[in-house]
Amino acid sequence: MKLISPNILKKLYNHGIESYPKEACGFIFSNGDINYSLNIQDQLHQKDPVIYPRNATNGYSMSIKDTKTLESSFKTINPAICIYHSHPDVGAYFSKEDSDKALFMNELIYNVDYLVLDINQGKALKAKQFSFVNDEFICVATYGSD
């Protein structure tokens, strides 16, 4: 587990604030660079609201381009180490949907941590970092007041 630096956290908070009231999403590379991903949840919901009942205010899905960038990073010396997204107006917690996106048959799809940003009424309040340990997601760091 690598802790998120204050500088990176500030950039992620800004992304969450700029995206509000929609969820921001992306990932952090091992060198600290950030991929600010395109949240295509609204397009998925509009195309098929039965399969994709959530929209971008309460869900996220990265674009195919961003997903390919994420996946190809693991073959480089600068792999992604953390996937992040914001939770507008509901707090920083790891939801069942977050777990469903991170796991397949109870195994991590990507060997990364997950960071959830609490963006409330357009203001960044805190963030929580989660790791998959002993078959469950546990909070390994809280940034901001809890």
Short mmCIF file of C-alpha atoms in Angstrom, two decimals:
data_model
loop_
_atom_site.label_atom_id
_atom_site.label_comp_id
_atom_site.label_asym_id
_atom_site.label_seq_id
_atom_site.Cartn_x
_atom_site.Cartn_y
_atom_site.Cartn_z
CA MET A 1 0.00 0.00 0.00
CA LYS A 2 1.31 3.40 -0.98
CA LEU A 3 -0.20 6.43 0.73
CA ILE A 4 -1.57 9.21 -1.46
CA SER A 5 0.48 12.42 -1.22
CA PRO A 6 -1.22 15.71 -0.31
CA ASN A 7 -0.37 17.11 -3.76
CA ILE A 8 -2.02 14.22 -5.58
CA LEU A 9 -4.99 14.28 -3.21
CA LYS A 10 -5.51 17.99 -3.94
CA LYS A 11 -5.60 17.26 -7.69
CA LEU A 12 -8.10 14.44 -7.17
CA TYR A 13 -10.29 16.65 -4.97
CA ASN A 14 -10.23 19.30 -7.70
CA HIS A 15 -11.33 16.70 -10.24
CA GLY A 16 -14.15 15.63 -7.94
CA ILE A 17 -15.26 19.23 -7.41
CA GLU A 18 -15.13 20.00 -11.15
CA SER A 19 -17.18 16.87 -11.92
CA TYR A 20 -19.77 17.48 -9.19
CA PRO A 21 -22.63 16.53 -9.07
CA LYS A 22 -21.38 13.65 -11.22
CA GLU A 23 -18.82 11.13 -10.07
CA ALA A 24 -15.23 11.73 -11.05
CA CYS A 25 -13.05 8.71 -11.78
CA GLY A 26 -9.56 7.80 -12.83
CA PHE A 27 -6.37 6.23 -11.60
CA ILE A 28 -2.93 7.08 -10.26
CA PHE A 29 0.30 5.75 -11.72
CA SER A 30 3.24 4.67 -9.55
CA ASN A 31 5.17 7.84 -10.50
CA GLY A 32 2.30 10.02 -9.23
CA ASP A 33 0.83 10.95 -12.60
CA ILE A 34 -2.95 10.91 -12.76
CA ASN A 35 -5.24 9.67 -15.52
CA TYR A 36 -8.42 11.73 -15.24
CA SER A 37 -10.87 9.29 -16.81
CA LEU A 38 -14.05 9.98 -18.71
CA ASN A 39 -17.12 8.76 -16.79
CA ILE A 40 -19.41 7.23 -19.42
CA GLN A 41 -22.11 6.14 -16.97
CA ASP A 42 -24.70 8.61 -18.37
CA GLN A 43 -24.23 7.24 -21.90
CA LEU A 44 -24.56 3.65 -20.68
CA HIS A 45 -27.68 4.51 -18.67
CA GLN A 46 -29.24 6.33 -21.62
CA LYS A 47 -28.53 3.40 -23.96
CA ASP A 48 -29.95 0.73 -21.63
CA PRO A 49 -31.39 1.86 -18.27
CA VAL A 50 -32.31 -1.72 -17.36
CA ILE A 51 -28.74 -3.03 -17.56
CA TYR A 52 -27.27 0.29 -16.33
CA PRO A 53 -29.77 1.68 -13.79
CA ARG A 54 -27.31 4.22 -12.37
CA ASN A 55 -26.34 7.49 -14.00
CA ALA A 56 -23.15 9.52 -13.50
CA THR A 57 -24.45 11.20 -10.32
CA ASN A 58 -24.46 7.86 -8.51
CA GLY A 59 -22.16 5.62 -10.52
CA TYR A 60 -19.10 5.54 -12.74
CA SER A 61 -17.73 3.56 -15.62
CA MET A 62 -14.44 4.47 -17.27
CA SER A 63 -14.32 4.84 -21.05
CA ILE A 64 -12.82 2.04 -23.10
CA LYS A 65 -9.82 4.27 -23.92
CA ASP A 66 -9.18 4.84 -20.20
CA THR A 67 -9.67 1.16 -19.40
CA LYS A 68 -7.14 0.21 -22.09
CA THR A 69 -4.68 2.75 -20.67
CA LEU A 70 -5.18 1.28 -17.21
CA GLU A 71 -4.70 -2.29 -18.39
CA SER A 72 -1.65 -1.53 -20.53
CA SER A 73 0.01 0.30 -17.61
CA PHE A 74 0.57 -3.02 -15.83
CA LYS A 75 3.02 -4.03 -18.56
CA THR A 76 5.19 -0.96 -17.96
CA ILE A 77 7.59 0.34 -15.33
CA ASN A 78 4.88 2.86 -14.35
CA PRO A 79 1.80 0.78 -13.49
CA ALA A 80 -1.42 2.10 -12.04
CA ILE A 81 -1.43 1.72 -8.25
CA CYS A 82 -4.80 3.17 -7.29
CA ILE A 83 -8.21 3.61 -8.93
CA TYR A 84 -10.24 6.50 -7.59
CA HIS A 85 -13.76 7.83 -7.86
CA SER A 86 -15.90 10.33 -6.01
CA HIS A 87 -19.11 9.83 -4.08
CA PRO A 88 -21.19 13.00 -4.47
CA ASP A 89 -23.18 13.78 -1.33
CA VAL A 90 -23.03 10.28 0.22
CA GLY A 91 -19.63 10.03 1.91
CA ALA A 92 -16.40 8.11 1.42
CA TYR A 93 -17.20 4.44 1.82
CA PHE A 94 -16.62 1.32 -0.26
CA SER A 95 -20.03 0.31 -1.59
CA LYS A 96 -21.24 -3.06 -2.84
CA GLU A 97 -21.18 -1.64 -6.37
CA ASP A 98 -17.56 -0.56 -5.84
CA SER A 99 -16.72 -4.09 -4.74
CA ASP A 100 -18.58 -5.55 -7.73
CA LYS A 101 -16.49 -3.39 -10.09
CA ALA A 102 -13.22 -4.34 -8.37
CA LEU A 103 -13.71 -8.10 -8.10
CA PHE A 104 -14.44 -11.07 -10.31
CA MET A 105 -15.27 -14.31 -8.49
CA ASN A 106 -13.95 -12.67 -5.29
CA GLU A 107 -10.55 -11.93 -6.84
CA LEU A 108 -9.17 -8.51 -7.66
CA ILE A 109 -9.40 -7.62 -11.33
CA TYR A 110 -6.54 -5.13 -10.96
CA ASN A 111 -3.92 -5.33 -8.22
CA VAL A 112 -4.47 -1.76 -7.00
CA ASP A 113 -5.88 0.12 -4.06
CA TYR A 114 -9.13 2.05 -4.35
CA LEU A 115 -9.67 5.62 -3.21
CA VAL A 116 -13.13 7.06 -2.62
CA LEU A 117 -13.49 10.84 -2.42
CA ASP A 118 -16.24 12.43 -0.33
CA ILE A 119 -17.48 15.40 -2.37
CA ASN A 120 -20.41 17.00 -0.55
CA GLN A 121 -22.33 19.94 -2.01
CA GLY A 122 -19.39 20.59 -4.33
CA LYS A 123 -16.78 20.61 -1.54
CA ALA A 124 -14.10 18.01 -0.87
CA LEU A 125 -14.41 16.73 2.68
CA LYS A 126 -12.23 13.64 2.92
CA ALA A 127 -11.10 10.47 1.18
CA LYS A 128 -10.63 6.87 2.20
CA GLN A 129 -8.19 4.39 0.70
CA PHE A 130 -9.13 0.73 0.57
CA SER A 131 -7.05 -2.41 0.02
CA PHE A 132 -8.24 -5.95 -0.59
CA VAL A 133 -6.89 -8.00 2.32
CA ASN A 134 -7.97 -11.50 3.34
CA ASP A 135 -10.93 -11.50 0.92
CA GLU A 136 -12.36 -8.15 2.00
CA PHE A 137 -11.85 -4.44 1.42
CA ILE A 138 -10.47 -2.65 4.43
CA CYS A 139 -9.82 1.04 4.94
CA VAL A 140 -6.05 1.49 5.15
CA ALA A 141 -5.96 5.29 5.23
CA THR A 142 -8.30 8.21 5.82
CA TYR A 143 -7.41 11.63 4.46
CA GLY A 144 -9.19 14.55 6.12
CA SER A 145 -11.33 14.36 9.24
CA ASP A 146 -13.34 11.24 9.92
#
